[in-house]
Amino acid sequence: MMKRAEIKAALETLLFVWGEPLAAGDAGQVFDLSETETRELFLELKKEYDEAGRGIRIREIAGAFQYCTDPRNAEYVSRLCQPVKEQRLSQGALEVLAIIAYRQPVTRVEIESIRGIRCDRTIESLSRKQLIAEVGRGSGIGRPILYGTTRTFLEYLGLRDLSELPPLAETEDLLEPYAESYAEVGEAENLKNHFDNPSQE
Amino acid sequence: MAYKVKLDIFEGPLDLLVYLIERAEMNIYDIQVAVITDQYLEYLDEMCYQDLAPAADFMVMAATLIDIKSRMLLPRRATDDPEALTEDPRSELVDKILEYKKYKQAAELLEQQAETAGLVFTKAQEELADFEQEQEYLLRLKIDPLMMAFKAFLDRQRRRAEVQRRYSKMEDYRMTVRSRIHQLKNMLTGRRRVRFIELFVSRPDRYQVVLTFLSVLEMIRRKGIKVRQDVNFGEMTLTPTKALAGMQFDAESEFFNDEAG
């Protein structure tokens, strides 16, 4: 029976060799441990690294664990070498990606309806980058393709899972820029009510 | 009215509308449709004027705005029925605008998230081939796919070799505009008239022709030579000016990139 410390050390070796995100279940099979037990060990390790303030950390990403660097040292990396900068996504691509991320599964028509402009090329491009994928078919006419985000999407954003997506703005927040045009606070609510429930005038 | 410098930075008609409404500091629930429509149409005009060919969706929005504008001008239907609701013709559009804004903001959040994530590095998987015990895998291959794969490989190698041969040939001929001008200057100084065709020693390839032409243009601009062409597509005759002999062509000019392009 391996000691806890020995297993954790072995997990460190596995993380290093694997490089890519390693699922707790897969790692656990090496030691005949359950996914839950292995996950616990990984989380303990993660905590130890965080508390020690080391330059190498363990992150939970896309439901798996991975060695990664402390982003605060990124500046030193650039001084040492020229890391390849991934090409940033265009504004339009980000909008499509946001719609898919927050509303998945969603069809192309729904995406275009929100953006007000055609999106097929953007969707194709995001697909090629493996940030989105077909996740099923809608039940409506023509059985339209449904899109959702991928594991690569989570890795691209450094997220553990979709619940870590930053929350969407509420309508009240969106009205912020218009605040000055209201004579008094509260008029926004009145106007909104008036709008939602129009009556004869 | 000051236009945004690049009109094609709007992501679509809703993006443009949001910009116009915010710039006019209008209350989103009480949009002055007439004003916004006029401004929107002005932008479309400017786009067409700048040859930007706005996408069909911009036109659809223009039509929608005009439609709403006209409906706003009609008196609300007066009926005796106290239950009847008269819908504000703008409501559907306002909903669309707010919905779009929500995701536009979300897109910015995602961008920030991606930037932060970009500061984190990970390592690639180790080269594990030595540790894998799948050698039997090779023996299970059929002969045909193997032959096809090998043939495709040979084809690729052949094509690559051809391209490389041609590529290295091109490298030898890449003279710069600056050197060509010096050559021409030497060739022309002291002579009376030279035909363009005489500037080439042997049958020139396209690169050399373009290179020479650009050099000639630069020399004309600097008043080192004069050129005359009597007929369209006819012969061009170059005459050096008296100043040519003393001219220096080392000054910076937009032609002095390293290639003729």
CSV table of C-alpha atoms in Angstrom, one decimal:
chain,number,residue,atom,x,y,z
A,1,MET,CA,0.0,0.0,0.0
A,2,MET,CA,1.6,3.3,-1.1
A,3,LYS,CA,1.8,6.1,1.3
A,4,ARG,CA,-0.2,9.2,0.6
A,5,ALA,CA,3.0,11.3,0.1
A,6,GLU,CA,4.4,8.7,-2.3
A,7,ILE,CA,1.3,8.8,-4.4
A,8,LYS,CA,1.2,12.5,-4.6
A,9,ALA,CA,4.8,12.5,-5.7
A,10,ALA,CA,4.0,10.0,-8.3
A,11,LEU,CA,1.1,12.2,-9.5
A,12,GLU,CA,3.6,15.0,-9.9
A,13,THR,CA,5.6,12.9,-12.2
A,14,LEU,CA,2.5,11.9,-14.2
A,15,LEU,CA,1.5,15.6,-14.5
A,16,PHE,CA,4.9,16.5,-15.8
A,17,VAL,CA,5.2,13.6,-18.3
A,18,TRP,CA,1.6,14.0,-19.5
A,19,GLY,CA,1.8,17.8,-20.0
A,20,GLU,CA,-1.8,18.0,-21.2
A,21,PRO,CA,-4.7,18.0,-18.8
A,22,LEU,CA,-4.9,14.7,-17.0
A,23,ALA,CA,-8.2,13.4,-15.8
A,24,ALA,CA,-8.4,12.3,-12.2
A,25,GLY,CA,-10.0,9.0,-13.3
A,26,ASP,CA,-7.2,8.2,-15.7
A,27,ALA,CA,-4.5,9.0,-13.2
A,28,GLY,CA,-6.3,7.0,-10.5
A,29,GLN,CA,-6.2,3.9,-12.6
A,30,VAL,CA,-2.4,3.9,-12.3
A,31,PHE,CA,-2.7,3.4,-8.6
A,32,ASP,CA,-6.0,1.5,-8.5
A,33,LEU,CA,-7.7,4.4,-6.8
A,34,SER,CA,-11.1,5.8,-7.4
A,35,GLU,CA,-11.6,9.1,-9.3
A,36,THR,CA,-12.9,10.8,-6.1
A,37,GLU,CA,-9.8,9.7,-4.1
A,38,THR,CA,-7.4,10.8,-6.8
A,39,ARG,CA,-9.2,14.1,-7.2
A,40,GLU,CA,-8.8,14.7,-3.5
A,41,LEU,CA,-5.1,14.1,-3.8
A,42,PHE,CA,-4.8,16.4,-6.8
A,43,LEU,CA,-6.6,19.1,-4.9
A,44,GLU,CA,-4.3,18.7,-2.0
A,45,LEU,CA,-1.3,19.0,-4.2
A,46,LYS,CA,-2.8,22.0,-5.9
A,47,LYS,CA,-3.2,23.7,-2.5
A,48,GLU,CA,0.4,22.9,-1.5
A,49,TYR,CA,1.7,24.5,-4.7
A,50,ASP,CA,-0.5,27.6,-4.2
A,51,GLU,CA,0.5,28.0,-0.6
A,52,ALA,CA,4.2,27.6,-1.3
A,53,GLY,CA,3.9,30.4,-3.9
A,54,ARG,CA,5.9,28.5,-6.5
A,55,GLY,CA,6.2,29.5,-10.1
A,56,ILE,CA,4.7,26.2,-11.3
A,57,ARG,CA,1.2,25.6,-10.3
A,58,ILE,CA,-1.5,22.9,-10.8
A,59,ARG,CA,-4.7,24.1,-12.4
A,60,GLU,CA,-8.0,22.4,-12.8
A,61,ILE,CA,-9.0,22.8,-16.4
A,62,ALA,CA,-11.8,21.2,-18.5
A,63,GLY,CA,-12.4,18.8,-15.6
A,64,ALA,CA,-8.8,17.6,-15.5
A,65,PHE,CA,-5.5,18.6,-13.8
A,66,GLN,CA,-2.5,20.1,-15.4
A,67,TYR,CA,0.8,21.8,-14.6
A,68,CYS,CA,0.9,25.4,-15.6
A,69,THR,CA,2.9,28.5,-14.9
A,70,ASP,CA,2.1,31.4,-12.6
A,71,PRO,CA,0.8,34.2,-14.9
A,72,ARG,CA,2.6,36.8,-12.9
A,73,ASN,CA,5.8,35.5,-14.3
A,74,ALA,CA,4.8,35.9,-17.9
A,75,GLU,CA,6.9,39.1,-18.3
A,76,TYR,CA,10.0,37.1,-17.4
A,77,VAL,CA,9.2,34.5,-20.0
A,78,SER,CA,9.0,37.1,-22.7
A,79,ARG,CA,12.4,38.4,-21.6
A,80,LEU,CA,13.9,35.0,-21.9
A,81,CYS,CA,12.4,34.1,-25.3
A,82,GLN,CA,9.7,35.1,-27.7
A,83,PRO,CA,6.7,32.9,-26.9
A,84,VAL,CA,4.5,32.4,-29.9
A,85,LYS,CA,1.5,34.7,-29.4
A,86,GLU,CA,-1.7,33.0,-30.4
A,87,GLN,CA,-3.6,35.1,-32.9
A,88,ARG,CA,-6.4,36.9,-31.1
A,89,LEU,CA,-10.0,36.4,-32.1
A,90,SER,CA,-11.8,39.2,-34.0
A,91,GLN,CA,-14.6,41.1,-32.3
A,92,GLY,CA,-17.1,39.4,-34.5
A,93,ALA,CA,-15.7,35.9,-33.7
A,94,LEU,CA,-15.8,36.7,-30.0
A,95,GLU,CA,-19.5,37.8,-30.2
A,96,VAL,CA,-20.5,34.5,-31.9
A,97,LEU,CA,-18.4,32.6,-29.4
A,98,ALA,CA,-20.1,34.4,-26.5
A,99,ILE,CA,-23.5,33.7,-27.9
A,100,ILE,CA,-22.7,30.0,-28.3
A,101,ALA,CA,-21.0,29.8,-24.9
A,102,TYR,CA,-23.9,31.3,-23.0
A,103,ARG,CA,-26.8,29.8,-24.9
A,104,GLN,CA,-25.6,26.4,-26.0
A,105,PRO,CA,-26.9,24.4,-27.6
A,106,VAL,CA,-27.9,27.0,-30.2
A,107,THR,CA,-28.5,27.1,-34.0
A,108,ARG,CA,-26.9,29.3,-36.6
A,109,VAL,CA,-30.2,31.1,-37.2
A,110,GLU,CA,-30.5,32.0,-33.5
A,111,ILE,CA,-27.0,33.3,-33.5
A,112,GLU,CA,-27.6,35.4,-36.6
A,113,SER,CA,-30.9,36.7,-35.1
A,114,ILE,CA,-29.0,38.0,-32.1
A,115,ARG,CA,-26.1,39.5,-34.0
A,116,GLY,CA,-28.2,40.9,-36.8
A,117,ILE,CA,-25.8,39.8,-39.4
A,118,ARG,CA,-24.8,36.6,-41.2
A,119,CYS,CA,-22.4,34.3,-39.2
A,120,ASP,CA,-21.7,31.2,-41.3
A,121,ARG,CA,-18.1,32.1,-42.1
A,122,THR,CA,-17.4,33.0,-38.5
A,123,ILE,CA,-18.9,29.7,-37.3
A,124,GLU,CA,-16.8,27.8,-39.8
A,125,SER,CA,-13.7,29.5,-38.6
A,126,LEU,CA,-14.4,28.9,-34.9
A,127,SER,CA,-15.1,25.3,-35.8
A,128,ARG,CA,-11.8,24.9,-37.5
A,129,LYS,CA,-10.1,26.3,-34.4
A,130,GLN,CA,-12.0,23.7,-32.5
A,131,LEU,CA,-13.5,26.2,-30.1
A,132,ILE,CA,-17.0,25.1,-31.1
A,133,ALA,CA,-18.5,21.9,-32.4
A,134,GLU,CA,-21.7,20.4,-33.5
A,135,VAL,CA,-23.5,19.0,-30.4
A,136,GLY,CA,-26.7,17.8,-32.0
A,137,ARG,CA,-29.6,18.6,-34.2
A,138,GLY,CA,-32.6,20.8,-33.4
A,139,SER,CA,-36.1,19.3,-33.6
A,140,GLY,CA,-37.5,22.0,-35.9
A,141,ILE,CA,-37.8,22.1,-39.6
A,142,GLY,CA,-34.7,21.0,-41.4
A,143,ARG,CA,-33.2,19.7,-38.2
A,144,PRO,CA,-30.8,22.5,-37.9
A,145,ILE,CA,-27.3,22.0,-36.5
A,146,LEU,CA,-26.8,22.8,-32.8
A,147,TYR,CA,-23.5,24.3,-31.7
A,148,GLY,CA,-21.8,24.2,-28.4
A,149,THR,CA,-18.3,24.9,-27.0
A,150,THR,CA,-15.5,22.3,-26.7
A,151,ARG,CA,-12.8,21.3,-24.3
A,152,THR,CA,-10.4,23.3,-26.3
A,153,PHE,CA,-12.6,26.4,-25.6
A,154,LEU,CA,-12.2,25.8,-21.9
A,155,GLU,CA,-8.5,25.4,-22.3
A,156,TYR,CA,-8.3,28.6,-24.4
A,157,LEU,CA,-10.0,30.5,-21.6
A,158,GLY,CA,-8.3,28.6,-18.7
A,159,LEU,CA,-11.6,27.5,-17.3
A,160,ARG,CA,-12.4,24.5,-15.2
A,161,ASP,CA,-15.9,24.2,-16.7
A,162,LEU,CA,-18.6,26.3,-18.1
A,163,SER,CA,-19.8,27.4,-14.7
A,164,GLU,CA,-16.7,29.5,-14.4
A,165,LEU,CA,-17.8,31.7,-17.3
A,166,PRO,CA,-18.0,35.3,-16.2
A,167,PRO,CA,-21.7,36.2,-15.6
A,168,LEU,CA,-23.7,37.9,-18.3
A,169,ALA,CA,-24.8,41.5,-17.7
A,170,GLU,CA,-28.3,42.1,-16.4
A,171,THR,CA,-30.6,44.4,-18.3
A,172,GLU,CA,-30.2,47.0,-15.6
A,173,ASP,CA,-26.4,47.1,-16.1
A,174,LEU,CA,-26.9,47.6,-19.8
A,175,LEU,CA,-28.9,50.6,-19.1
A,176,GLU,CA,-26.1,52.3,-17.2
A,177,PRO,CA,-24.9,54.5,-20.2
A,178,TYR,CA,-28.4,55.9,-20.5
A,179,ALA,CA,-28.6,56.9,-16.9
A,180,GLU,CA,-28.0,60.6,-17.5
A,181,SER,CA,-30.9,60.9,-19.8
A,182,TYR,CA,-33.4,60.0,-17.1
A,183,ALA,CA,-34.7,63.0,-15.2
A,184,GLU,CA,-34.8,61.1,-11.9
A,185,VAL,CA,-33.7,57.7,-10.6
A,186,GLY,CA,-36.5,55.3,-10.9
A,187,GLU,CA,-37.8,56.7,-14.1
A,188,ALA,CA,-35.9,53.8,-15.8
A,189,GLU,CA,-38.1,51.4,-14.1
A,190,ASN,CA,-41.2,53.4,-14.9
A,191,LEU,CA,-40.3,53.6,-18.5
A,192,LYS,CA,-39.5,49.9,-18.7
A,193,ASN,CA,-42.8,49.0,-17.2
A,194,HIS,CA,-44.6,51.3,-19.5
A,195,PHE,CA,-42.8,49.7,-22.3
A,196,ASP,CA,-43.4,46.1,-21.3
A,197,ASN,CA,-47.1,46.8,-20.6
A,198,PRO,CA,-48.2,49.3,-23.1
A,199,SER,CA,-51.7,50.6,-22.6
A,200,GLN,CA,-54.0,52.8,-24.5
A,201,GLU,CA,-53.1,56.4,-24.3
B,1,MET,CA,-20.8,65.0,-38.3
B,2,ALA,CA,-17.6,63.2,-37.6
B,3,TYR,CA,-17.5,59.7,-38.9
B,4,LYS,CA,-15.6,56.9,-37.2
B,5,VAL,CA,-12.4,56.7,-39.1
B,6,LYS,CA,-12.9,53.2,-40.4
B,7,LEU,CA,-16.5,52.5,-41.2
B,8,ASP,CA,-16.0,48.8,-41.6
B,9,ILE,CA,-15.3,48.3,-37.9
B,10,PHE,CA,-19.0,47.9,-37.1
B,11,GLU,CA,-19.8,44.3,-36.5
B,12,GLY,CA,-23.2,44.6,-38.1
B,13,PRO,CA,-26.3,46.9,-38.1
B,14,LEU,CA,-27.0,46.4,-34.4
B,15,ASP,CA,-23.5,47.4,-33.6
B,16,LEU,CA,-23.9,50.6,-35.6
B,17,LEU,CA,-27.3,51.3,-34.0
B,18,VAL,CA,-25.9,50.9,-30.5
B,19,TYR,CA,-23.1,53.4,-31.4
B,20,LEU,CA,-25.5,55.9,-32.8
B,21,ILE,CA,-28.0,55.7,-29.9
B,22,GLU,CA,-25.2,56.0,-27.3
B,23,ARG,CA,-23.5,58.8,-29.1
B,24,ALA,CA,-26.8,60.7,-29.2
B,25,GLU,CA,-27.2,60.0,-25.5
B,26,MET,CA,-30.7,58.8,-26.2
B,27,ASN,CA,-32.9,56.9,-23.8
B,28,ILE,CA,-33.1,53.4,-25.1
B,29,TYR,CA,-36.7,53.1,-24.2
B,30,ASP,CA,-37.6,56.3,-26.0
B,31,ILE,CA,-35.5,56.3,-29.1
B,32,GLN,CA,-36.1,59.1,-31.5
B,33,VAL,CA,-36.5,57.0,-34.5
B,34,ALA,CA,-36.5,59.7,-37.1
B,35,VAL,CA,-33.2,61.1,-35.9
B,36,ILE,CA,-31.6,57.7,-35.6
B,37,THR,CA,-32.9,56.6,-39.0
B,38,ASP,CA,-31.4,59.7,-40.6
B,39,GLN,CA,-28.1,59.1,-39.0
B,40,TYR,CA,-28.1,55.5,-39.9
B,41,LEU,CA,-28.8,56.2,-43.5
B,42,GLU,CA,-26.1,58.7,-43.6
B,43,TYR,CA,-23.6,56.1,-42.5
B,44,LEU,CA,-24.9,53.7,-45.1
B,45,ASP,CA,-24.3,56.4,-47.7
B,46,GLU,CA,-20.8,57.0,-46.5
B,47,MET,CA,-20.1,53.3,-46.6
B,48,CYS,CA,-21.2,53.1,-50.2
B,49,TYR,CA,-19.3,56.3,-51.0
B,50,GLN,CA,-16.2,54.6,-49.6
B,51,ASP,CA,-16.9,51.5,-51.7
B,52,LEU,CA,-17.5,49.4,-48.6
B,53,ALA,CA,-20.6,47.7,-49.9
B,54,PRO,CA,-22.6,47.3,-46.7
B,55,ALA,CA,-23.8,43.8,-46.2
B,56,ALA,CA,-27.5,43.0,-47.0
B,57,ASP,CA,-28.2,42.9,-43.3
B,58,PHE,CA,-27.4,46.6,-43.1
B,59,MET,CA,-30.0,47.2,-45.7
B,60,VAL,CA,-32.6,45.1,-43.9
B,61,MET,CA,-32.1,47.2,-40.8
B,62,ALA,CA,-32.4,50.4,-42.8
B,63,ALA,CA,-35.8,49.2,-44.1
B,64,THR,CA,-36.8,48.2,-40.6
B,65,LEU,CA,-35.9,51.6,-39.3
B,66,ILE,CA,-37.8,53.4,-42.0
B,67,ASP,CA,-40.8,51.1,-41.4
B,68,ILE,CA,-40.8,51.9,-37.6
B,69,LYS,CA,-40.4,55.6,-38.4
B,70,SER,CA,-43.4,55.6,-40.6
B,71,ARG,CA,-45.5,53.6,-38.1
B,72,MET,CA,-44.5,56.1,-35.3
B,73,LEU,CA,-46.0,58.9,-37.5
B,74,LEU,CA,-49.4,57.1,-37.6
B,75,PRO,CA,-51.8,58.0,-34.8
B,76,ARG,CA,-52.2,55.2,-32.3
B,77,ARG,CA,-55.5,53.5,-33.1
B,78,ALA,CA,-58.2,54.7,-30.9
B,79,THR,CA,-60.6,52.0,-30.0
B,80,ASP,CA,-63.4,51.7,-27.6
B,81,ASP,CA,-62.1,48.5,-26.2
B,82,PRO,CA,-60.3,49.2,-22.9
B,83,GLU,CA,-58.4,45.9,-23.2
B,84,ALA,CA,-56.8,46.7,-26.5
B,85,LEU,CA,-53.0,47.2,-26.2
B,86,THR,CA,-51.3,49.4,-28.7
B,87,GLU,CA,-47.8,48.1,-29.2
B,88,ASP,CA,-45.0,50.6,-29.4
B,89,PRO,CA,-43.5,49.9,-32.9
B,90,ARG,CA,-40.0,50.3,-31.4
B,91,SER,CA,-40.3,47.5,-28.8
B,92,GLU,CA,-39.1,44.7,-30.9
B,93,LEU,CA,-36.1,46.6,-32.0
B,94,VAL,CA,-35.2,47.7,-28.5
B,95,ASP,CA,-35.3,44.1,-27.3
B,96,LYS,CA,-33.0,43.2,-30.1
B,97,ILE,CA,-30.6,46.0,-29.3
B,98,LEU,CA,-30.4,45.1,-25.6
B,99,GLU,CA,-29.9,41.4,-26.4
B,100,TYR,CA,-27.1,42.3,-28.7
B,101,LYS,CA,-25.5,44.6,-26.2
B,102,LYS,CA,-25.6,41.7,-23.7
B,103,TYR,CA,-23.5,39.5,-25.9
B,104,LYS,CA,-21.2,42.3,-27.1
B,105,GLN,CA,-20.2,42.8,-23.5
B,106,ALA,CA,-19.9,39.1,-23.0
B,107,ALA,CA,-17.5,39.0,-25.9
B,108,GLU,CA,-15.3,41.6,-24.2
B,109,LEU,CA,-15.4,39.5,-21.0
B,110,LEU,CA,-14.3,36.5,-22.9
B,111,GLU,CA,-11.5,38.5,-24.6
B,112,GLN,CA,-10.2,39.6,-21.2
B,113,GLN,CA,-10.4,36.0,-19.9
B,114,ALA,CA,-8.5,34.8,-22.9
B,115,GLU,CA,-5.8,37.4,-22.4
B,116,THR,CA,-5.3,36.3,-18.8
B,117,ALA,CA,-5.2,32.7,-19.9
B,118,GLY,CA,-2.6,33.6,-22.5
B,119,LEU,CA,-0.2,34.5,-19.7
B,120,VAL,CA,-0.2,30.9,-18.5
B,121,PHE,CA,2.1,28.4,-20.1
B,122,THR,CA,1.9,24.6,-20.2
B,123,LYS,CA,4.2,22.0,-21.5
B,124,ALA,CA,3.6,19.6,-24.3
B,125,GLN,CA,3.4,15.9,-23.7
B,126,GLU,CA,6.7,14.1,-23.5
B,127,GLU,CA,7.8,12.0,-26.4
B,128,LEU,CA,6.5,8.7,-25.3
B,129,ALA,CA,7.2,6.6,-28.5
B,130,ASP,CA,10.0,4.7,-26.9
B,131,PHE,CA,7.6,3.5,-24.1
B,132,GLU,CA,4.8,2.3,-26.3
B,133,GLN,CA,4.5,-1.3,-27.0
B,134,GLU,CA,2.4,-1.3,-30.1
B,135,GLN,CA,4.9,-2.8,-32.6
B,136,GLU,CA,2.5,-5.5,-33.7
B,137,TYR,CA,0.3,-2.7,-35.0
B,138,LEU,CA,2.6,-2.4,-38.0
B,139,LEU,CA,2.3,-6.0,-39.0
B,140,ARG,CA,-1.5,-5.7,-39.3
B,141,LEU,CA,-1.3,-3.3,-42.3
B,142,LYS,CA,-2.6,-4.4,-45.6
B,143,ILE,CA,-0.4,-3.9,-48.6
B,144,ASP,CA,-2.6,-1.5,-50.5
B,145,PRO,CA,-2.9,1.4,-48.1
B,146,LEU,CA,0.8,1.1,-47.5
B,147,MET,CA,1.6,1.3,-51.2
B,148,MET,CA,-0.7,4.3,-51.6
B,149,ALA,CA,0.8,6.1,-48.6
B,150,PHE,CA,4.2,5.5,-50.0
B,151,LYS,CA,3.3,6.7,-53.4
B,152,ALA,CA,1.7,9.8,-52.0
B,153,PHE,CA,4.9,10.4,-50.0
B,154,LEU,CA,7.0,10.1,-53.1
B,155,ASP,CA,4.7,12.5,-55.0
B,156,ARG,CA,5.0,15.1,-52.2
B,157,GLN,CA,8.7,14.8,-52.2
B,158,ARG,CA,8.9,15.2,-55.9
B,159,ARG,CA,6.7,18.3,-55.8
B,160,ARG,CA,8.6,19.8,-53.0
B,161,ALA,CA,11.9,19.3,-54.8
B,162,GLU,CA,10.5,21.0,-57.9
B,163,VAL,CA,9.3,24.0,-55.9
B,164,GLN,CA,12.6,24.3,-54.2
B,165,ARG,CA,14.4,24.2,-57.4
B,166,ARG,CA,12.3,27.0,-58.8
B,167,TYR,CA,12.5,28.9,-55.5
B,168,SER,CA,16.3,28.9,-55.4
B,169,LYS,CA,16.4,30.1,-59.0
B,170,MET,CA,14.3,33.1,-58.1
B,171,GLU,CA,16.5,34.1,-55.2
B,172,ASP,CA,19.4,34.7,-57.7
B,173,TYR,CA,17.4,37.2,-59.7
B,174,ARG,CA,16.1,39.4,-57.0
B,175,MET,CA,17.8,42.6,-57.7
B,176,THR,CA,16.7,45.7,-55.8
B,177,VAL,CA,15.3,48.9,-57.3
B,178,ARG,CA,18.2,50.8,-56.0
B,179,SER,CA,20.8,48.7,-57.8
B,180,ARG,CA,18.8,48.7,-61.0
B,181,ILE,CA,18.6,52.4,-60.9
B,182,HIS,CA,22.4,52.6,-60.6
B,183,GLN,CA,22.8,50.2,-63.5
B,184,LEU,CA,20.5,52.3,-65.6
B,185,LYS,CA,22.2,55.5,-64.6
B,186,ASN,CA,25.5,54.1,-65.9
B,187,MET,CA,23.9,52.8,-69.0
B,188,LEU,CA,22.2,56.1,-69.8
B,189,THR,CA,24.7,58.7,-68.8
B,190,GLY,CA,26.3,60.3,-71.9
B,191,ARG,CA,24.0,58.6,-74.3
B,192,ARG,CA,21.4,60.5,-76.3
B,193,ARG,CA,18.4,58.3,-76.6
B,194,VAL,CA,17.7,54.7,-75.5
B,195,ARG,CA,14.7,52.6,-76.1
B,196,PHE,CA,13.1,50.9,-73.1
B,197,ILE,CA,13.7,47.5,-74.8
B,198,GLU,CA,17.4,48.2,-75.0
B,199,LEU,CA,17.6,48.3,-71.3
B,200,PHE,CA,17.5,44.5,-71.2
B,201,VAL,CA,20.4,42.3,-72.1
B,202,SER,CA,18.5,39.1,-72.7
B,203,ARG,CA,14.9,38.2,-72.8
B,204,PRO,CA,13.7,39.5,-69.4
B,205,ASP,CA,11.3,37.7,-67.1
B,206,ARG,CA,8.4,39.5,-65.5
B,207,TYR,CA,10.3,40.5,-62.4
B,208,GLN,CA,13.0,42.2,-64.4
B,209,VAL,CA,10.5,44.1,-66.5
B,210,VAL,CA,8.6,45.4,-63.4
B,211,LEU,CA,11.8,46.2,-61.6
B,212,THR,CA,13.1,48.2,-64.6
B,213,PHE,CA,9.8,50.0,-65.1
B,214,LEU,CA,9.7,51.0,-61.4
B,215,SER,CA,13.3,52.2,-61.6
B,216,VAL,CA,12.5,54.3,-64.7
B,217,LEU,CA,9.5,55.8,-62.9
B,218,GLU,CA,11.6,56.8,-60.0
B,219,MET,CA,14.2,58.3,-62.3
B,220,ILE,CA,11.5,60.3,-64.1
B,221,ARG,CA,10.2,61.5,-60.7
B,222,ARG,CA,13.7,62.7,-59.7
B,223,LYS,CA,14.0,64.4,-63.1
B,224,GLY,CA,17.0,62.2,-64.1
B,225,ILE,CA,15.5,61.1,-67.3
B,226,LYS,CA,12.6,62.0,-69.6
B,227,VAL,CA,10.5,59.4,-71.3
B,228,ARG,CA,8.4,59.7,-74.4
B,229,GLN,CA,5.8,57.3,-75.8
B,230,ASP,CA,4.1,58.3,-79.0
B,231,VAL,CA,1.5,55.6,-79.3
B,232,ASN,CA,-0.4,53.6,-76.6
B,233,PHE,CA,1.5,50.5,-75.8
B,234,GLY,CA,4.2,51.7,-78.2
B,235,GLU,CA,7.9,52.1,-77.8
B,236,MET,CA,9.2,54.1,-74.9
B,237,THR,CA,12.2,56.3,-75.5
B,238,LEU,CA,14.3,57.5,-72.6
B,239,THR,CA,16.5,60.5,-72.7
B,240,PRO,CA,18.9,61.3,-69.8
B,241,THR,CA,18.8,64.8,-68.5
B,242,LYS,CA,22.0,66.8,-67.9
B,243,ALA,CA,21.4,66.4,-64.2
B,244,LEU,CA,21.5,62.6,-64.4
B,245,ALA,CA,25.3,62.2,-64.1
B,246,GLY,CA,25.5,64.0,-60.8
B,247,MET,CA,22.4,62.4,-59.2
B,248,GLN,CA,22.5,60.3,-56.2
B,249,PHE,CA,19.8,57.8,-55.8
B,250,ASP,CA,20.4,56.8,-52.2
B,251,ALA,CA,17.8,58.9,-50.6
B,252,GLU,CA,14.9,57.2,-48.9
B,253,SER,CA,11.9,56.8,-51.1
B,254,GLU,CA,8.9,54.5,-51.0
B,255,PHE,CA,10.4,52.5,-53.8
B,256,PHE,CA,13.4,51.6,-51.8
B,257,ASN,CA,12.0,48.5,-50.2
B,258,ASP,CA,14.1,45.5,-50.9
B,259,GLU,CA,12.1,44.0,-53.6
B,260,ALA,CA,10.2,45.4,-56.5
B,261,GLY,CA,7.2,43.8,-55.0
